[in-house]
Amino acid sequence: MGGSESTSQTKKSSAEFDKSWRETPWDNKELLEKNLRELKLSDSKVKYIRILLAGEVGAGKSSFINSVNSAFQRRITTEALADSVSGTSFTRTYRTYYIRNGQSLLPFVFNDIMGLESGESNGAHQEDIAKALEGLLKEGHNFNPTDSGKNDDCKSETSLEDLTYCLVYVIAADKVSMMDDDVFRKMRYIRQKASSLEIPQAVIMTRVDEACPLVGKNLQKIYTSKKIKEKMQECSNSVGVPMSHIFPVKNYHEEIDTQNDMDVLILRALTQIVQIADDLLNRRKSDSEKC
Ligand SMILES: Nc1nc2c(ncn2[C@@H]2O[C@H](COP(=O)(O)OP(=O)(O)OP(=O)(O)O)[C@@H](O)[C@H]2O)c(=O)[nH]1
Ligand SMILES: [Mg+2]
């Protein structure tokens, strides 16, 4: 064996696993997309299930919604505005994002809320997020931390579509180690609230290209990169969500065309999240039938 070959093998063994530890259908984007386009919810009375995205300022919440939309429209879309300089939260109002499927809409929607920041009077107020989980927050609610909880921004009645069916924490892989204790404290509060409402939770881990140069060059190395697994474990420990519910993605941020590997990770993550959300819809349906 030549010297350079053995050096490259040693390098590989230190940064990469020999085999991918999670199977990924890189050649099957069309099937992932088709299954989502044809998805039928387990309760036909419900038009769509709501997925709530929460996370630190600049974690990539708006970019994830744009990325999902781009994957379905097969072109880059930027409806949920994303900020290029993350300081304070760019998203300030509570808004529902629908994904178009030809002439109709897909049966899942997203809400992107203002980012969590450290300090009581900064970022989205945890009480507002708790209200969003219960489906009580009105469309267009302004997340101004100083006047949060205004009752005129709350609904007195909710429909099945207003409820949240999955809470997704969006965490940037390259920033998870530096996340502020205050942000974790806010997340824990939201987590407790979600658990008391039996709302399932998942993590979208963004910016994998920034966290691991190997993955930055080739996204198919996502599940062979030791660094990415380490970051996923960090997310799992920090927010208390099991590894099986942590989905690493690379969001569209500088691309001008959609790309197969990015779409596969995004659609795969979405498939799992929608399934988790639909399980709750099914449980709620069975419970209401028992009453
Ligand atoms: N390299 C890279 N950059 C990303 C990725 N996802 C998001 N970004 C960038 O990160 C920055 C913040 O993204 P946003 O989507 O605005 O974050 P947000 O969570 O909505 O932030 P707030 O609305 O301010 O709370 C933007 O400059 C994005 O382009 C990713 O996967 N990789
Ligand atoms: Mg945003």
CSV table of C-alpha atoms and ligand atoms in Angstrom, one decimal:
chain,number,residue,atom,x,y,z
A,1,MET,CA,0.0,0.0,0.0
A,2,GLY,CA,1.4,3.4,-1.0
A,3,GLY,CA,2.1,6.1,1.5
A,4,SER,CA,-0.4,8.6,0.3
A,5,GLU,CA,-3.2,5.9,0.2
A,6,SER,CA,-2.6,4.9,3.8
A,7,THR,CA,-2.6,8.6,4.8
A,8,SER,CA,-5.9,9.2,3.2
A,9,GLN,CA,-7.3,6.0,4.8
A,10,THR,CA,-6.1,7.2,8.3
A,11,LYS,CA,-7.8,10.5,7.6
A,12,LYS,CA,-11.0,8.9,6.6
A,13,SER,CA,-11.1,6.7,9.7
A,14,SER,CA,-10.7,9.6,12.0
A,15,ALA,CA,-13.4,11.9,10.4
A,16,GLU,CA,-15.7,9.3,8.9
A,17,PHE,CA,-17.5,6.1,9.8
A,18,ASP,CA,-16.9,3.2,7.3
A,19,LYS,CA,-20.6,3.0,6.6
A,20,SER,CA,-23.5,5.4,6.7
A,21,TRP,CA,-25.4,4.8,9.9
A,22,ARG,CA,-28.8,6.0,8.6
A,23,GLU,CA,-30.1,4.8,5.3
A,24,THR,CA,-30.9,7.6,2.9
A,25,PRO,CA,-32.7,7.3,-0.5
A,26,TRP,CA,-30.4,9.5,-2.5
A,27,ASP,CA,-31.8,8.1,-5.8
A,28,ASN,CA,-35.4,8.2,-4.8
A,29,LYS,CA,-36.3,11.9,-4.4
A,30,GLU,CA,-39.3,11.5,-6.8
A,31,LEU,CA,-40.9,8.8,-4.5
A,32,LEU,CA,-40.4,10.9,-1.4
A,33,GLU,CA,-42.0,13.8,-3.1
A,34,LYS,CA,-44.8,11.8,-4.6
A,35,ASN,CA,-45.7,10.3,-1.2
A,36,LEU,CA,-45.9,13.7,0.3
A,37,ARG,CA,-47.9,15.1,-2.6
A,38,GLU,CA,-50.4,12.3,-2.3
A,39,LEU,CA,-50.5,12.2,1.5
A,40,LYS,CA,-53.9,11.6,3.1
A,41,LEU,CA,-54.3,12.6,6.7
A,42,SER,CA,-55.8,10.0,9.1
A,43,ASP,CA,-58.7,12.3,9.9
A,44,SER,CA,-60.5,13.4,6.7
A,45,LYS,CA,-62.3,16.2,8.6
A,46,VAL,CA,-59.0,18.0,9.1
A,47,LYS,CA,-57.7,19.9,6.1
A,48,TYR,CA,-54.1,20.2,7.3
A,49,ILE,CA,-51.8,19.6,10.3
A,50,ARG,CA,-49.8,22.5,11.7
A,51,ILE,CA,-46.1,22.2,12.4
A,52,LEU,CA,-44.6,24.9,14.7
A,53,LEU,CA,-41.0,25.8,14.3
A,54,ALA,CA,-39.1,27.3,17.3
A,55,GLY,CA,-35.5,28.0,17.9
A,56,GLU,CA,-32.7,30.5,18.4
A,57,VAL,CA,-32.4,33.6,16.3
A,58,GLY,CA,-30.8,32.9,13.0
A,59,ALA,CA,-31.1,29.1,13.4
A,60,GLY,CA,-32.6,28.7,10.0
A,61,LYS,CA,-36.4,28.5,10.7
A,62,SER,CA,-37.5,30.7,7.8
A,63,SER,CA,-34.9,29.2,5.6
A,64,PHE,CA,-36.3,25.7,6.3
A,65,ILE,CA,-39.8,26.7,5.3
A,66,ASN,CA,-38.4,28.3,2.1
A,67,SER,CA,-36.4,25.1,1.5
A,68,VAL,CA,-39.4,22.8,1.8
A,69,ASN,CA,-41.3,25.1,-0.6
A,70,SER,CA,-38.4,25.2,-3.0
A,71,ALA,CA,-38.2,21.4,-3.1
A,72,PHE,CA,-41.9,21.2,-4.0
A,73,GLN,CA,-41.9,24.0,-6.5
A,74,ARG,CA,-38.5,22.8,-8.0
A,75,ARG,CA,-37.2,26.4,-7.9
A,76,ILE,CA,-35.8,28.6,-5.2
A,77,THR,CA,-38.5,30.4,-3.3
A,78,THR,CA,-38.2,32.9,-0.5
A,79,GLU,CA,-41.7,33.6,0.8
A,80,ALA,CA,-40.7,33.2,4.5
A,81,LEU,CA,-38.0,36.0,4.5
A,82,ALA,CA,-34.7,34.9,5.8
A,83,ASP,CA,-32.1,37.3,7.1
A,84,SER,CA,-28.5,37.3,6.0
A,85,VAL,CA,-27.2,39.0,9.1
A,86,SER,CA,-28.5,37.3,12.2
A,87,GLY,CA,-28.5,39.7,15.2
A,88,THR,CA,-31.9,40.1,16.6
A,89,SER,CA,-34.8,38.1,15.3
A,90,PHE,CA,-35.8,38.9,11.7
A,91,THR,CA,-39.2,37.1,11.9
A,92,ARG,CA,-41.6,39.2,14.0
A,93,THR,CA,-45.2,38.2,13.2
A,94,TYR,CA,-47.0,34.9,13.6
A,95,ARG,CA,-47.9,33.7,10.1
A,96,THR,CA,-49.0,30.4,8.5
A,97,TYR,CA,-47.2,29.2,5.5
A,98,TYR,CA,-49.0,26.9,3.0
A,99,ILE,CA,-47.2,24.8,0.4
A,100,ARG,CA,-48.8,24.8,-3.0
A,101,ASN,CA,-49.3,21.5,-4.9
A,102,GLY,CA,-50.4,22.5,-8.4
A,103,GLN,CA,-53.8,24.1,-8.0
A,104,SER,CA,-54.3,22.8,-4.4
A,105,LEU,CA,-52.4,23.0,-1.1
A,106,LEU,CA,-50.5,20.2,0.7
A,107,PRO,CA,-52.2,19.0,3.9
A,108,PHE,CA,-49.5,20.4,6.2
A,109,VAL,CA,-48.7,24.0,7.1
A,110,PHE,CA,-45.9,25.7,9.0
A,111,ASN,CA,-45.7,28.5,11.5
A,112,ASP,CA,-42.5,30.3,11.9
A,113,ILE,CA,-42.1,32.2,15.1
A,114,MET,CA,-39.8,34.9,16.2
A,115,GLY,CA,-36.4,33.5,17.3
A,116,LEU,CA,-35.6,32.8,21.0
A,117,GLU,CA,-33.1,35.1,22.5
A,118,SER,CA,-31.4,35.3,25.9
A,119,GLY,CA,-33.0,37.7,28.4
A,120,GLU,CA,-36.6,38.0,29.6
A,121,SER,CA,-37.5,40.9,27.4
A,122,ASN,CA,-35.8,39.7,24.2
A,123,GLY,CA,-37.1,37.5,21.4
A,124,ALA,CA,-40.3,35.6,21.3
A,125,HIS,CA,-42.0,35.4,24.7
A,126,GLN,CA,-42.3,31.8,25.9
A,127,GLU,CA,-46.0,32.4,26.8
A,128,ASP,CA,-46.7,33.3,23.2
A,129,ILE,CA,-45.2,30.1,22.0
A,130,ALA,CA,-47.2,28.2,24.6
A,131,LYS,CA,-50.4,29.8,23.1
A,132,ALA,CA,-49.3,28.9,19.6
A,133,LEU,CA,-49.0,25.3,20.7
A,134,GLU,CA,-52.6,25.4,21.9
A,135,GLY,CA,-53.8,27.0,18.7
A,136,LEU,CA,-54.8,30.2,20.5
A,137,LEU,CA,-52.5,32.7,18.7
A,138,LYS,CA,-54.1,34.8,16.0
A,139,GLU,CA,-52.6,35.1,12.5
A,140,GLY,CA,-50.6,38.3,12.3
A,141,HIS,CA,-49.8,38.4,16.0
A,142,ASN,CA,-46.8,40.6,16.6
A,143,PHE,CA,-44.1,39.0,18.8
A,144,ASN,CA,-43.3,42.2,20.5
A,145,PRO,CA,-41.8,40.9,23.8
A,146,THR,CA,-43.0,44.0,25.7
A,147,ASP,CA,-46.7,43.5,25.0
A,148,SER,CA,-46.9,39.7,24.7
A,149,GLY,CA,-50.0,37.9,25.9
A,150,LYS,CA,-52.3,40.7,24.8
A,151,ASN,CA,-55.7,39.0,24.9
A,152,ASP,CA,-57.0,40.7,21.7
A,153,ASP,CA,-54.4,38.7,19.8
A,154,CYS,CA,-55.8,35.4,21.2
A,155,LYS,CA,-58.6,33.4,19.9
A,156,SER,CA,-61.4,32.3,22.3
A,157,GLU,CA,-62.2,29.2,20.2
A,158,THR,CA,-59.9,26.9,18.2
A,159,SER,CA,-60.6,24.6,15.3
A,160,LEU,CA,-58.8,21.3,14.8
A,161,GLU,CA,-56.6,23.0,12.2
A,162,ASP,CA,-55.4,25.6,14.7
A,163,LEU,CA,-53.8,23.1,17.0
A,164,THR,CA,-50.1,22.2,16.7
A,165,TYR,CA,-49.4,18.6,15.8
A,166,CYS,CA,-45.6,18.7,16.0
A,167,LEU,CA,-43.2,21.1,17.6
A,168,VAL,CA,-39.9,21.3,15.7
A,169,TYR,CA,-36.9,22.9,17.3
A,170,VAL,CA,-34.6,24.3,14.6
A,171,ILE,CA,-31.0,24.2,15.8
A,172,ALA,CA,-27.9,25.3,13.8
A,173,ALA,CA,-25.3,22.5,13.9
A,174,ASP,CA,-22.4,25.1,13.9
A,175,LYS,CA,-23.9,27.0,16.9
A,176,VAL,CA,-25.3,24.3,19.2
A,177,SER,CA,-22.2,24.3,21.4
A,178,MET,CA,-22.5,28.1,21.9
A,179,MET,CA,-26.2,28.2,22.7
A,180,ASP,CA,-27.1,30.5,25.6
A,181,ASP,CA,-28.4,29.0,28.8
A,182,ASP,CA,-31.3,31.4,28.7
A,183,VAL,CA,-32.4,30.0,25.3
A,184,PHE,CA,-32.2,26.4,26.6
A,185,ARG,CA,-34.2,27.5,29.6
A,186,LYS,CA,-36.9,28.9,27.3
A,187,MET,CA,-36.8,25.8,25.2
A,188,ARG,CA,-37.2,23.6,28.3
A,189,TYR,CA,-40.3,25.6,29.3
A,190,ILE,CA,-41.8,25.2,25.8
A,191,ARG,CA,-40.9,21.5,25.9
A,192,GLN,CA,-42.8,21.0,29.2
A,193,LYS,CA,-45.8,22.8,27.8
A,194,ALA,CA,-45.7,20.7,24.6
A,195,SER,CA,-45.3,17.5,26.6
A,196,SER,CA,-48.3,18.4,28.8
A,197,LEU,CA,-50.3,18.8,25.6
A,198,GLU,CA,-48.9,15.5,24.3
A,199,ILE,CA,-47.5,17.3,21.3
A,200,PRO,CA,-44.6,15.3,19.7
A,201,GLN,CA,-41.2,17.0,19.2
A,202,ALA,CA,-38.5,16.8,16.7
A,203,VAL,CA,-35.3,18.7,15.8
A,204,ILE,CA,-34.2,20.0,12.4
A,205,MET,CA,-30.5,20.5,12.6
A,206,THR,CA,-29.5,23.1,10.0
A,207,ARG,CA,-26.2,24.5,8.6
A,208,VAL,CA,-24.6,21.1,8.4
A,209,ASP,CA,-22.4,22.5,5.6
A,210,GLU,CA,-21.0,25.0,8.1
A,211,ALA,CA,-20.4,22.5,10.8
A,212,CYS,CA,-18.5,19.9,8.8
A,213,PRO,CA,-16.4,20.7,5.7
A,214,LEU,CA,-16.6,17.1,4.5
A,215,VAL,CA,-20.4,17.5,4.3
A,216,GLY,CA,-20.1,21.0,2.9
A,217,LYS,CA,-18.3,19.4,-0.1
A,218,ASN,CA,-20.5,16.3,-0.3
A,219,LEU,CA,-23.9,16.2,1.4
A,220,GLN,CA,-24.1,12.4,0.9
A,221,LYS,CA,-21.5,12.1,3.7
A,222,ILE,CA,-24.0,13.4,6.2
A,223,TYR,CA,-24.4,10.0,7.9
A,224,THR,CA,-20.7,9.0,7.7
A,225,SER,CA,-19.5,12.2,9.2
A,226,LYS,CA,-18.5,11.7,12.9
A,227,LYS,CA,-18.8,15.5,13.4
A,228,ILE,CA,-22.4,15.6,12.3
A,229,LYS,CA,-23.3,12.6,14.5
A,230,GLU,CA,-21.6,14.4,17.4
A,231,LYS,CA,-23.6,17.5,16.8
A,232,MET,CA,-26.9,15.5,16.6
A,233,GLN,CA,-26.0,13.9,19.9
A,234,GLU,CA,-25.4,17.4,21.3
A,235,CYS,CA,-28.9,18.5,20.1
A,236,SER,CA,-30.4,15.4,21.5
A,237,ASN,CA,-28.9,15.9,25.0
A,238,SER,CA,-29.6,19.7,25.0
A,239,VAL,CA,-33.3,19.5,24.2
A,240,GLY,CA,-34.1,16.0,25.3
A,241,VAL,CA,-35.3,14.7,21.9
A,242,PRO,CA,-34.2,11.2,20.9
A,243,MET,CA,-31.7,10.8,18.1
A,244,SER,CA,-34.4,9.1,16.0
A,245,HIS,CA,-36.3,12.4,15.9
A,246,ILE,CA,-33.3,14.5,14.9
A,247,PHE,CA,-33.0,15.4,11.2
A,248,PRO,CA,-30.0,17.1,9.8
A,249,VAL,CA,-30.5,19.2,6.6
A,250,LYS,CA,-28.8,21.8,4.5
A,251,ASN,CA,-31.2,24.7,3.7
A,252,TYR,CA,-31.2,26.6,0.5
A,253,HIS,CA,-29.3,29.8,1.2
A,254,GLU,CA,-27.1,30.8,-1.7
A,255,GLU,CA,-28.1,28.3,-4.5
A,256,ILE,CA,-30.0,29.5,-7.6
A,257,ASP,CA,-31.3,26.0,-8.5
A,258,THR,CA,-32.6,23.2,-6.4
A,259,GLN,CA,-30.3,20.2,-5.8
A,260,ASN,CA,-31.1,16.5,-5.5
A,261,ASP,CA,-29.2,15.8,-2.3
A,262,MET,CA,-30.5,18.8,-0.5
A,263,ASP,CA,-34.1,18.0,-1.5
A,264,VAL,CA,-33.7,14.4,-0.4
A,265,LEU,CA,-32.7,15.4,3.2
A,266,ILE,CA,-35.4,18.0,3.4
A,267,LEU,CA,-38.1,15.8,2.0
A,268,ARG,CA,-37.0,12.8,4.2
A,269,ALA,CA,-37.1,15.0,7.3
A,270,LEU,CA,-40.5,16.3,6.4
A,271,THR,CA,-41.8,12.8,5.7
A,272,GLN,CA,-40.8,11.8,9.3
A,273,ILE,CA,-42.2,15.0,10.9
A,274,VAL,CA,-45.5,14.7,9.0
A,275,GLN,CA,-45.8,11.1,10.1
A,276,ILE,CA,-45.2,12.0,13.7
A,277,ALA,CA,-47.7,14.8,13.5
A,278,ASP,CA,-50.3,12.6,11.8
A,279,ASP,CA,-49.9,10.0,14.6
A,280,LEU,CA,-51.1,12.7,17.0
A,281,LEU,CA,-54.0,13.5,14.7
A,282,ASN,CA,-55.0,9.9,14.7
A,283,ARG,CA,-54.8,9.6,18.5
A,284,ARG,CA,-56.9,12.7,18.9
A,285,LYS,CA,-59.5,11.3,16.5
A,286,SER,CA,-59.6,7.9,18.4
A,287,ASP,CA,-60.0,9.8,21.7
A,288,SER,CA,-62.9,11.9,20.4
A,289,GLU,CA,-64.6,8.8,19.0
A,290,LYS,CA,-64.4,7.2,22.5
A,291,CYS,CA,-66.2,10.2,24.1
B,1,LIG,N1,-24.7,27.7,5.2
B,1,LIG,C1,-26.0,27.6,5.6
B,1,LIG,N2,-26.6,28.8,5.9
B,1,LIG,C2,-27.9,28.7,6.3
B,1,LIG,C3,-28.6,27.4,6.4
B,1,LIG,N3,-29.8,27.6,6.9
B,1,LIG,C4,-29.9,29.0,7.1
B,1,LIG,N4,-28.8,29.6,6.7
B,1,LIG,C5,-28.5,31.1,6.8
B,1,LIG,O1,-28.6,31.4,8.2
B,1,LIG,C6,-29.1,32.8,8.3
B,1,LIG,C7,-30.3,32.8,9.2
B,1,LIG,O2,-31.4,32.1,8.7
B,1,LIG,P1,-33.0,32.4,8.9
B,1,LIG,O3,-33.7,31.4,8.1
B,1,LIG,O4,-33.3,33.8,8.7
B,1,LIG,O5,-33.1,32.1,10.5
B,1,LIG,P2,-34.4,32.2,11.4
B,1,LIG,O6,-34.3,31.1,12.4
B,1,LIG,O7,-35.6,32.4,10.6
B,1,LIG,O8,-34.0,33.6,12.2
B,1,LIG,P3,-35.0,34.7,12.9
B,1,LIG,O9,-36.2,34.9,12.0
B,1,LIG,O10,-34.1,35.9,13.0
B,1,LIG,O11,-35.3,34.2,14.3
B,1,LIG,C8,-29.4,33.2,6.9
B,1,LIG,O12,-28.4,34.0,6.4
B,1,LIG,C9,-29.5,31.9,6.1
B,1,LIG,O13,-29.2,32.1,4.7
B,1,LIG,C10,-27.9,26.2,6.0
B,1,LIG,O14,-28.4,25.1,6.1
B,1,LIG,N5,-26.6,26.4,5.6
B,2,MG,MG,-37.1,33.8,10.6
